Coordinates of C-alpha atoms (C1' of nucleotides) in Angstrom, one line a residue:
Chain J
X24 CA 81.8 99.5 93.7
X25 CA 83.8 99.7 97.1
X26 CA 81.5 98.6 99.7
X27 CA 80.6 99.9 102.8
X28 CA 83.6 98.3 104.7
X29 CA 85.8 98.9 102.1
X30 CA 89.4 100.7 103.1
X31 CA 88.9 102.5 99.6
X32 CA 86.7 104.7 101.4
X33 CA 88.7 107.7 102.3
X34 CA 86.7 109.1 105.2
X35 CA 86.4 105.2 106.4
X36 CA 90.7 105.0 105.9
X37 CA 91.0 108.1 107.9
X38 CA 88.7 107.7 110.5
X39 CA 89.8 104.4 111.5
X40 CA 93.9 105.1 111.7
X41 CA 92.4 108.1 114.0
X42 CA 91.1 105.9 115.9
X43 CA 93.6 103.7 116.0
X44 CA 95.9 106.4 117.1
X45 CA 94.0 107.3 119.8
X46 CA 93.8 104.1 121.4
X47 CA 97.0 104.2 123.0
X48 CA 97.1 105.8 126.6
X49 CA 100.1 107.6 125.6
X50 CA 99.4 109.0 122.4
X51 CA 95.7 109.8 123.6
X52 CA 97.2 112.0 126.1
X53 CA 99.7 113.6 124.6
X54 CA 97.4 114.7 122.4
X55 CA 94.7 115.5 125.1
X56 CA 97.9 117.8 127.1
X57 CA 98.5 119.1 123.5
X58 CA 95.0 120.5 122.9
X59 CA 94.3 121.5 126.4
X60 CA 97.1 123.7 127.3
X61 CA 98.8 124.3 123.6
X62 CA 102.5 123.2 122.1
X63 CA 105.0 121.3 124.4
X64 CA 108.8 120.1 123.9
X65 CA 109.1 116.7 123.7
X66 CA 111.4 116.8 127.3
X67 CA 108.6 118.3 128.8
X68 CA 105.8 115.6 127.2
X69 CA 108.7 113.4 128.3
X70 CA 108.7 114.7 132.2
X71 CA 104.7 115.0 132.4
X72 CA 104.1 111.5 131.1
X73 CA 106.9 109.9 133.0
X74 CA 107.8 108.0 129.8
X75 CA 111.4 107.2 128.6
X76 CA 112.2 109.1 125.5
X77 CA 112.4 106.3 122.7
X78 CA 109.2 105.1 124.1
X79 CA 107.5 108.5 123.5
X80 CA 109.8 109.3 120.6
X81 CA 108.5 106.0 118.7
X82 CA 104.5 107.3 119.7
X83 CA 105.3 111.0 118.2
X84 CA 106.9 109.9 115.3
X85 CA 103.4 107.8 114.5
X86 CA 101.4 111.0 115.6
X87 CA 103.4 113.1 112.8
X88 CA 103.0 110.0 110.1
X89 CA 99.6 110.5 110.8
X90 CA 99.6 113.8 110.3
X91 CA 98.0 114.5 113.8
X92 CA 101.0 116.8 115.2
X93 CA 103.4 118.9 113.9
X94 CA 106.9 119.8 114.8
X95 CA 109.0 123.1 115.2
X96 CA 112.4 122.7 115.7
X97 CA 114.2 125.6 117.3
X98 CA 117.8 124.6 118.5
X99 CA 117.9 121.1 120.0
X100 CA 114.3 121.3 121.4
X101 CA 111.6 120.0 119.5
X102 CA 108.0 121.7 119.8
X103 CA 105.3 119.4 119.2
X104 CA 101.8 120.9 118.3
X105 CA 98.3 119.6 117.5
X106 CA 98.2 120.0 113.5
X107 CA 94.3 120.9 113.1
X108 CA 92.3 122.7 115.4
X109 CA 88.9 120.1 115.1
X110 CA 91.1 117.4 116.8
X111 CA 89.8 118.9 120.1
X112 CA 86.0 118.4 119.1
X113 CA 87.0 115.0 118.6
X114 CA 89.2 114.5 122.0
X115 CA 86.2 116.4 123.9
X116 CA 83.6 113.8 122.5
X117 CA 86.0 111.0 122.9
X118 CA 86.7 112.0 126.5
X119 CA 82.9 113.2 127.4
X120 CA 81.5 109.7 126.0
X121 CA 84.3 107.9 128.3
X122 CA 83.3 109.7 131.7
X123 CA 79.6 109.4 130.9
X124 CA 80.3 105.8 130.2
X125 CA 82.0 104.8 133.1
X126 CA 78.8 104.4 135.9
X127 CA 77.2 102.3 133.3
X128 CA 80.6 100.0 133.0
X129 CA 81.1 99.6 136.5
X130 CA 77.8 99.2 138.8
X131 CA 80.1 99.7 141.9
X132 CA 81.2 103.3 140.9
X133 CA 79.8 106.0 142.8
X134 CA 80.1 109.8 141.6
X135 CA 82.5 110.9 144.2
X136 CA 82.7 114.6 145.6
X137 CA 86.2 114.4 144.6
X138 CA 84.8 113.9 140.7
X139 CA 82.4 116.6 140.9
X140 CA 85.3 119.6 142.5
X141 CA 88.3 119.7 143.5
X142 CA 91.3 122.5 143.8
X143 CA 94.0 121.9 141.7
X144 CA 96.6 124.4 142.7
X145 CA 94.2 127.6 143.3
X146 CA 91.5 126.8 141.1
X147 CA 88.4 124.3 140.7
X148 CA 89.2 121.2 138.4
X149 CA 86.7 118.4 138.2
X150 CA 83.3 118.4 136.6
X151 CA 82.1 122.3 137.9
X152 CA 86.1 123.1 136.6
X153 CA 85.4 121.7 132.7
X154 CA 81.5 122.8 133.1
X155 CA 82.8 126.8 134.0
X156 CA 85.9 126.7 130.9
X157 CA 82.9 125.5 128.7
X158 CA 80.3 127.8 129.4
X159 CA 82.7 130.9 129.3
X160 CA 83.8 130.2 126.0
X161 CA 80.5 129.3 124.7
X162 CA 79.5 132.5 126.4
X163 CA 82.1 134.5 124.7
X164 CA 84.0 135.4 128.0
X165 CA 86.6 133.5 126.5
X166 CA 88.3 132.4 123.3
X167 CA 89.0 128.9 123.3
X168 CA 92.7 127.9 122.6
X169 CA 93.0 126.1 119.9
X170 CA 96.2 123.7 120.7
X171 CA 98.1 124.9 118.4
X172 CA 100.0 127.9 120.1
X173 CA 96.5 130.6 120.0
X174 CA 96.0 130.6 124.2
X175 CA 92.7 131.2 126.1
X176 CA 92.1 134.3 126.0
X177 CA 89.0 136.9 127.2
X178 CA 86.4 137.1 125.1
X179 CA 84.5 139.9 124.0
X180 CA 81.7 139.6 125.9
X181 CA 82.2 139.6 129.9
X182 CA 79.1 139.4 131.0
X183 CA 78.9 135.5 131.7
X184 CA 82.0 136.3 134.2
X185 CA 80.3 139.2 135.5
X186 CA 77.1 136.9 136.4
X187 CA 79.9 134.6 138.7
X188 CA 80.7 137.7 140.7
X189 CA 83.6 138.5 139.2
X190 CA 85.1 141.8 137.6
X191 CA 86.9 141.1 134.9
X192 CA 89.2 144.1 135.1
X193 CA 89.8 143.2 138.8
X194 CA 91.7 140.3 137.8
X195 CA 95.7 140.1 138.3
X196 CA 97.4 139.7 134.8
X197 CA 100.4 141.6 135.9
X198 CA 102.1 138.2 137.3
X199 CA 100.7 136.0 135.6
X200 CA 98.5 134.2 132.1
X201 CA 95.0 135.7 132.8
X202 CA 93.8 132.9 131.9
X203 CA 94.7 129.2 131.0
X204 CA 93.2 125.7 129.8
X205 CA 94.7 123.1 132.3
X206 CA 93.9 119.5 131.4
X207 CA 91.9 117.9 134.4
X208 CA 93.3 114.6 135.1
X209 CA 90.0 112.6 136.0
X210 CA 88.2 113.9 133.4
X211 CA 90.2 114.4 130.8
X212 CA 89.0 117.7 129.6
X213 CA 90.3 121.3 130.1
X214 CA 89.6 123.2 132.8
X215 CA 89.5 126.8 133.8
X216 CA 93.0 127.9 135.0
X217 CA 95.3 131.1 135.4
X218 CA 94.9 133.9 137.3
X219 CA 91.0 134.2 136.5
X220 CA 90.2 130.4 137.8
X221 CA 91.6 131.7 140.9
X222 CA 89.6 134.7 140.6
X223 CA 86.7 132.8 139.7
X224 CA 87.1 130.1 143.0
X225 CA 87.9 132.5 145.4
X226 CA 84.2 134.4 144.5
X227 CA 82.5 131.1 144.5
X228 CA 83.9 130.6 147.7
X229 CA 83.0 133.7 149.4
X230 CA 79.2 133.6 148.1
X231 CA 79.3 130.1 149.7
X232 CA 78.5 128.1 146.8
X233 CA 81.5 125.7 147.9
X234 CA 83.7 125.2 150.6
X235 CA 87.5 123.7 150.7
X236 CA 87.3 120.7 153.3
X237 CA 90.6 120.9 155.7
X238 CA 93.6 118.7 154.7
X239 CA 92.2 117.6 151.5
X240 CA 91.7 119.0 148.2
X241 CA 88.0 118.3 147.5
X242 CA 85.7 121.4 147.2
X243 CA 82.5 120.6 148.6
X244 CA 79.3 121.9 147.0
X245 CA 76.9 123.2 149.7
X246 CA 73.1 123.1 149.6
X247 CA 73.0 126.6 148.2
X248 CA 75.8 125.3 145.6
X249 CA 73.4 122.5 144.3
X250 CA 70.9 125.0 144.1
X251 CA 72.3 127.7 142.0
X252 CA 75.7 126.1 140.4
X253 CA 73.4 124.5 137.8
X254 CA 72.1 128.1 137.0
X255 CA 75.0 129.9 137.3
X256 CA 76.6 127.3 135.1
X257 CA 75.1 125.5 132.7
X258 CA 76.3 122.1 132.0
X259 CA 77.4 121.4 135.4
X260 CA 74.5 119.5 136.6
X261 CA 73.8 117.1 139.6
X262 CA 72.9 114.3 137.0
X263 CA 73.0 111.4 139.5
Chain Y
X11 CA 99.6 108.2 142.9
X12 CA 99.1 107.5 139.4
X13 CA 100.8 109.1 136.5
X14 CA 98.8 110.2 133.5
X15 CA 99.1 107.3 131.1
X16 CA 98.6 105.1 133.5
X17 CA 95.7 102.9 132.9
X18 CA 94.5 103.0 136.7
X19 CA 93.1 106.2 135.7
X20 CA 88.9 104.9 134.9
X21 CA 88.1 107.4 132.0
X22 CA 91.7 106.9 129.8
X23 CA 91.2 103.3 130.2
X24 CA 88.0 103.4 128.7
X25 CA 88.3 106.3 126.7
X26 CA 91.6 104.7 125.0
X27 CA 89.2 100.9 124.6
X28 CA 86.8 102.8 123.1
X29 CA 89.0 104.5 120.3
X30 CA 90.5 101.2 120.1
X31 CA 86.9 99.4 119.1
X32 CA 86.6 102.7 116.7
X33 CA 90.0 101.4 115.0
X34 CA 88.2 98.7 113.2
X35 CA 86.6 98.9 109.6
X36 CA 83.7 96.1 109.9
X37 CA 83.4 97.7 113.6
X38 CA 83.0 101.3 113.4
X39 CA 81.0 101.1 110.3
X40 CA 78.8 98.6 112.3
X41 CA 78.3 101.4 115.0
X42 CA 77.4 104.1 112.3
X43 CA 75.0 102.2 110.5
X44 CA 73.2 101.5 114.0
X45 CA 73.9 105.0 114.9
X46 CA 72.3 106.8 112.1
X47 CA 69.6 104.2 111.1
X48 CA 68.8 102.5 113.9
X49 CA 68.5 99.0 115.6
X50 CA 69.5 96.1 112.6
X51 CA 69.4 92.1 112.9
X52 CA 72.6 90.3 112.6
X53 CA 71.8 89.5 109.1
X54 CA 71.1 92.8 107.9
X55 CA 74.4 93.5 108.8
X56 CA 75.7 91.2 107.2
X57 CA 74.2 91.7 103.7
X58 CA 75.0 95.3 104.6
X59 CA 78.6 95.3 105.2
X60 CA 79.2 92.1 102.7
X61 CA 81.2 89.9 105.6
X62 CA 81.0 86.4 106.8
X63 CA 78.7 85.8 109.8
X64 CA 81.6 84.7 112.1
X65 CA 83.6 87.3 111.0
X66 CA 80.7 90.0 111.9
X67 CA 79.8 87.7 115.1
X68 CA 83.4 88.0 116.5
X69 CA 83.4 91.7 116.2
X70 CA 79.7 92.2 117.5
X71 CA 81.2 90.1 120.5
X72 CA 83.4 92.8 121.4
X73 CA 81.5 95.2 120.7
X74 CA 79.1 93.5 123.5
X75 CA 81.6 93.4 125.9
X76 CA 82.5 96.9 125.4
X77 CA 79.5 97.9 125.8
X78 CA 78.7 99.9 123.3
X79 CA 76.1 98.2 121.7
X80 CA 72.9 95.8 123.2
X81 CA 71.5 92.8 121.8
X82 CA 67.8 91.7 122.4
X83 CA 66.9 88.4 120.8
X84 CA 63.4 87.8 118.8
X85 CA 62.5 84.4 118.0
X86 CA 66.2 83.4 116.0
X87 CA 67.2 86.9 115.0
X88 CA 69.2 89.0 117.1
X89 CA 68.5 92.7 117.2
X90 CA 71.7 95.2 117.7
X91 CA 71.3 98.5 118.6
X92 CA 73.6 101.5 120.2
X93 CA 73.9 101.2 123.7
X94 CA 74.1 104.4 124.6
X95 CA 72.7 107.6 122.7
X96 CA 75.8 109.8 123.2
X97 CA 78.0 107.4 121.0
X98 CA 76.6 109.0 118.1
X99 CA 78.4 112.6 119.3
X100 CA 81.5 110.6 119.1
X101 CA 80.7 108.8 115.8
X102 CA 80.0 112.5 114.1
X103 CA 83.0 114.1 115.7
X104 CA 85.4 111.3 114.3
X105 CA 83.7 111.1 110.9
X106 CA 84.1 115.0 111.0
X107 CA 87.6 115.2 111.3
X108 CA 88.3 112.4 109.2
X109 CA 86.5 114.3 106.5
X110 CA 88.0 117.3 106.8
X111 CA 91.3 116.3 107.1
X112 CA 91.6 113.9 103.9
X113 CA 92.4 117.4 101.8
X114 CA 95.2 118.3 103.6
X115 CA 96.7 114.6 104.1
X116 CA 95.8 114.1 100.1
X117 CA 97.4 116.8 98.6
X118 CA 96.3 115.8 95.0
X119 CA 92.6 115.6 96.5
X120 CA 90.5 117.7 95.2
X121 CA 86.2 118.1 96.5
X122 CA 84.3 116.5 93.5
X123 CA 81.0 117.8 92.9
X124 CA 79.7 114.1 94.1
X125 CA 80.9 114.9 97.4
X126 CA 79.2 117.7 97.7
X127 CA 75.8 116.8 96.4
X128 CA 74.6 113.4 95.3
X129 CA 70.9 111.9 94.7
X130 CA 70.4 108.7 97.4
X131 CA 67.3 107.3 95.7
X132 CA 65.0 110.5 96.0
X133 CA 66.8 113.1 98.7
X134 CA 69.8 114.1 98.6
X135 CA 73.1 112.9 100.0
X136 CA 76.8 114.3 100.0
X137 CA 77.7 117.0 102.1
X138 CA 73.9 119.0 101.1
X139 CA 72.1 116.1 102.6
X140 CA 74.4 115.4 106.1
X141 CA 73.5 119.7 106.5
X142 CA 69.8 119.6 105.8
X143 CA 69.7 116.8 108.7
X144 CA 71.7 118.6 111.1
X145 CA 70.0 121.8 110.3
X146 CA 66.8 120.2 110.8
X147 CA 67.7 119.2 114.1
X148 CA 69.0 121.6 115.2
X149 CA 66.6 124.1 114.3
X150 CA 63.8 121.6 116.1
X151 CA 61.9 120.7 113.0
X152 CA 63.1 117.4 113.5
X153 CA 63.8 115.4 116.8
X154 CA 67.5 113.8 116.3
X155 CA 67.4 109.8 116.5
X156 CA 69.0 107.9 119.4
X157 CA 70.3 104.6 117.7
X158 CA 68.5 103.0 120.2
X159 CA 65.1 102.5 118.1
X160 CA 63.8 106.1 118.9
X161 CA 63.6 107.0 115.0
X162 CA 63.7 110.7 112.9
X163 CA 60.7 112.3 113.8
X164 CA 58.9 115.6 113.1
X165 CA 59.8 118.0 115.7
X166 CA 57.7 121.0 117.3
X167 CA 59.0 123.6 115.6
X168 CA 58.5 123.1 111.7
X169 CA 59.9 126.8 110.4
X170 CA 63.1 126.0 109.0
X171 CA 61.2 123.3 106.9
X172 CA 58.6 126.3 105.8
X173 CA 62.0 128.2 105.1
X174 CA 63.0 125.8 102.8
X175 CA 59.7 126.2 101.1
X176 CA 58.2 122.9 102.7
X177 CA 55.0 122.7 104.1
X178 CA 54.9 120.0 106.8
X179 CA 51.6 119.0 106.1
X180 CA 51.6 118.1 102.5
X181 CA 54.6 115.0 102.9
X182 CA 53.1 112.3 102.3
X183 CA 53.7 110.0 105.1
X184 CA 51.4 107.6 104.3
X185 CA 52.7 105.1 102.5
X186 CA 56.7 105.2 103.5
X187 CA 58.3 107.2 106.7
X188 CA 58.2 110.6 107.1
X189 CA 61.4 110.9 107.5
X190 CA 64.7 109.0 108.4
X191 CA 68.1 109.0 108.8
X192 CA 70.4 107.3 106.0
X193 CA 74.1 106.9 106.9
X194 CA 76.1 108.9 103.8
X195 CA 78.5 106.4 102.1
X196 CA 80.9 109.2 101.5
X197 CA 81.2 111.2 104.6
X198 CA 80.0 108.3 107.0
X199 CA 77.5 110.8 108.6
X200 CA 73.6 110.3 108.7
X201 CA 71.5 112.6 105.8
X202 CA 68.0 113.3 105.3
X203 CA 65.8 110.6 103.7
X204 CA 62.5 109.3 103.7
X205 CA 59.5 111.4 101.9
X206 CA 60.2 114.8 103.6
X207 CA 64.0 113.9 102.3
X208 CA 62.4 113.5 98.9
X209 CA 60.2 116.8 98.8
X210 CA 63.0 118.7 100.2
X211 CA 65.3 118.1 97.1
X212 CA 62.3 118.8 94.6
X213 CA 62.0 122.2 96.0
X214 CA 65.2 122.7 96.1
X215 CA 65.8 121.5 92.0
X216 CA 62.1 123.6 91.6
X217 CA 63.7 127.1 93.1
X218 CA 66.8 126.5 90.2
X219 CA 68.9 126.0 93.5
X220 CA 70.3 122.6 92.2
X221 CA 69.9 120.6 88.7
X222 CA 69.7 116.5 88.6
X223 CA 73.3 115.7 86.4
X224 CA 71.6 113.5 83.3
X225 CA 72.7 109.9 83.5
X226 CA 74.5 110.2 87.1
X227 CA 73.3 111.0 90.5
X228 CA 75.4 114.0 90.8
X229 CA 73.3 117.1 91.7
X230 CA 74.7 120.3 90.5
X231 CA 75.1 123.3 92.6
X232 CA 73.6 126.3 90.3
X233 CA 75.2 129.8 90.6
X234 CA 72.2 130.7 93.0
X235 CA 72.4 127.8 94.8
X236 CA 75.8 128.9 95.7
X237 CA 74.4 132.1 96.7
X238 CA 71.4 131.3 98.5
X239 CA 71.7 127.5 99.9
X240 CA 74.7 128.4 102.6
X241 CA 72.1 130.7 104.1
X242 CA 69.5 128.3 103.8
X243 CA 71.3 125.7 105.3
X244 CA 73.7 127.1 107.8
X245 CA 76.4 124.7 108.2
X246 CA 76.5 124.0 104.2
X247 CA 79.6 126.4 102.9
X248 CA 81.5 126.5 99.9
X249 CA 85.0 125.9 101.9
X250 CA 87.5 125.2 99.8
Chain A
dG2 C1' 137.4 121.1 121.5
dA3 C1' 135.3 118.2 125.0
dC4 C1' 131.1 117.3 127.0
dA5 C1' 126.2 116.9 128.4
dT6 C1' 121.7 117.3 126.6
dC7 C1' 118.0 116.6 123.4
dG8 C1' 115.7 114.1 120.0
dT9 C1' 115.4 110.3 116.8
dT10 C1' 115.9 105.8 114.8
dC11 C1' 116.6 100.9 114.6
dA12 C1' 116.3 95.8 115.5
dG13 C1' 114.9 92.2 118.6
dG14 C1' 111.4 89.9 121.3
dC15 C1' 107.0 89.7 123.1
dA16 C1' 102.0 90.3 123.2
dA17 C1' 97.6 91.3 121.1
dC18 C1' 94.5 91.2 117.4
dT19 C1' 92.1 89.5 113.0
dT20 C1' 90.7 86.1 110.0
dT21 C1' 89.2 81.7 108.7
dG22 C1' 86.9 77.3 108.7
dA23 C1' 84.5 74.1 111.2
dA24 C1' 81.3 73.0 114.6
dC25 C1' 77.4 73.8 117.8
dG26 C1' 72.6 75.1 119.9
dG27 C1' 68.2 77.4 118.9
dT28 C1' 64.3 78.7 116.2
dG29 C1' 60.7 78.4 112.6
dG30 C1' 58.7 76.1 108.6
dT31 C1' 56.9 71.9 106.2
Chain U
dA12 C1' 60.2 64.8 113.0
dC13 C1' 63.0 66.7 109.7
dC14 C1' 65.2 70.5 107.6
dA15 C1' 66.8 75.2 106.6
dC16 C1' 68.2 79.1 108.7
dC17 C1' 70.2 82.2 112.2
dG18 C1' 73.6 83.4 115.4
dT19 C1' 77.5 82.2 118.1
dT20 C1' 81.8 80.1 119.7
dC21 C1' 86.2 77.9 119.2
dA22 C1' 91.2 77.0 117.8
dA23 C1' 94.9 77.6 114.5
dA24 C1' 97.4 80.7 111.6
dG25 C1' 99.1 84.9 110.1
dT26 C1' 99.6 89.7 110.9
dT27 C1' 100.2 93.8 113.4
dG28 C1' 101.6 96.7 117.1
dC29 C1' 104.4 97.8 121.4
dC30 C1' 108.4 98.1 124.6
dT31 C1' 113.3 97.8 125.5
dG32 C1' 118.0 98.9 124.9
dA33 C1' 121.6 100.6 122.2
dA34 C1' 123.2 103.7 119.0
dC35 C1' 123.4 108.0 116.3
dG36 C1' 123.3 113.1 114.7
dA37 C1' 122.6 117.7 116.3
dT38 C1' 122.8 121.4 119.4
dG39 C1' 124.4 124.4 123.2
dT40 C1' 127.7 124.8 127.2
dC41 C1' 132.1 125.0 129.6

DNA sequence: GACATCGTTCAGGCAACTTTGAACGGTGGT
DNA sequence: ACCACCGTTCAAAGTTGCCTGAACGATGTC
């Protein structure tokens, strides 16, 4: 009988060459960009991750032995996917466990305003950014993308956007994605994007719940913020 | 300003060294074992996991450095337990995936009727027993455990266990636990045990939901068992 | 058809990790 | 005080994984 350490164990085999897999900054976030904001060519991996291309090349081609990824080829490009949906559950946890982590590892670390929000482009990335994506798709104001080519999409069930102020027919789609997941860069988690995170900021703004300090792009949370963000959005809590 | 792989950036680095203490066999089964069952001494490991002592020592050592686990010393044992509670999240999402993705990377593999229900002693394991838990749990008629030393406990709300044609009060907890968590050798996730684990499966073979295998610890899924347990135990589907 | 671009593969050299065996302090029992 | 046991550390050896640079096939453009 195999025992408990025993590579025999399929779920054991498997779990640990995930693992393994992910502990490489590169492959860990190719697949985080993957999952967060669906399929990429490998040139554009390439220009994101300011990598050389054998260096990446060498990282997908272990991704797709390990089943992680999948390819499309369609003329000389080469679209690169996340192969299951679940993967996500699994970066999310990785990522969430990480940040959490992190005070703990390093006494001198202080939760900056900069973690908490910031603009990235014209919406609100950091922790209230992740904490606003999550709630509206657990909501159903949203359908979460699933990094395989299914985008973010609305949901069926407006109201939670309707509780932030916002109309949901109100918002410009004409121009541009409604709405998209954008991979914060602190946190490592997907944020609310497109034109309904600009929708969503600019409302959040004008009820002064936050307010953009000058020059920079920090997003500061004013006393009425800390008092009804946590409401308004659960999971986007002061915690320390 | 610091490009996305780089290292710099505080929650890749240390979401990339955690994956990479995951990666390990001896390491991450360590971590499950604390995480679903609780605090262990050194030695328990090691009769557990059937390794050398400095072999276990070395990778305990990192694991201490990491921080992911905390040792408290009593009299010449050493005591390991998670060090943080949310590890377990992470633990669950990985063994998740893994599970579900050996069918797809094993094309010949096929779900055995041991992998989905299995006798552990008295309660039952396999993928029955790792859905009663998180049902359980969920549902508040059990609090979750930590992996810090705070075990499986009776929770507040003890309906689902009535729906399951248990009555809280007749377990008898008086001469082993009430309940606890057991880490399932097959899908490395924890499962109901103890002696509400055990009067759980003997309503369950009493209703004609499941039948003891003669001579093996497989436990047969009946035709109503298949009809009735999935709703029973959200979370427990045929799939595949 | 010539050329640039895109993606992939390969071999070398370098660094990191894992295992093993032996040795060492600390604790409890006799 | 002696001994058995528990846990930890260390150095050597073998293995594995990663990056670099060069080369190659395939595609689309001029």
């Amino acid at each position: 009988m195999a025992g408990w350490t025993d590579l025999d164990e399929p779920v054991l085999a498997s779990a640990t060459a995930l693992a393994a897999e992910l502990a490489d900054p590169i492959r860990l976030t190719t697949l985080q960009l993957l999952a967060a904001e669906g399929p990429h060519t490998m040139s554009r991996l390439v220009a994101a991750l300011e990598v050389s291309a054998p260096r990446l090349g060498n990282h997908l081609a272990r991704l797709r032995a390990a089943g992680l990824v999948d390819v499309e080829h369609a003329g000389r490009h080469a679209i690169y996917r996340i192969a299951r949906p679940g993967l996500a559950d699994v970066l999310a946890a990785l990522s969430r466990y990480a940040g959490d982590a992190l005070p703990t590892a390093r006494p001198g670390r202080e939760v900056t305003p900069d973690d908490i929000a910031h603009t990235c482009y014209d919406h609100a990335a950091g922790r209230l950014g992740v904490a606003l994506l999550g709630h509206l798709v657990e909501r159903g104001a949203l359908t979460a993308p699933d990094g395989r080519g299914e985008e973010l999409r609305l949901g069926p069930d407006a109201e939670a956007l309707v509780a932030l102020g916002v109309d949901p027919g109100e918002v410009d789609a004409s121009r541009r994605k409604p709405a998209t997941a954008c991979l914060d860069r602190i946190h490592r988690l997907p944020h609310l994007g497109g034109a309904l995170g600009a929708r969503v900021l600019d409302r959040l703004v004008e009820q002064g719940l936050l307010v953009r300090e000058e020059g920079t792009r920090v997003l500061v949370v004013t006393a009425a913020g800390w008092r009804d963000l946590p409401r308004m959005v659960p999971g986007f809590s002061p915690r320390a």
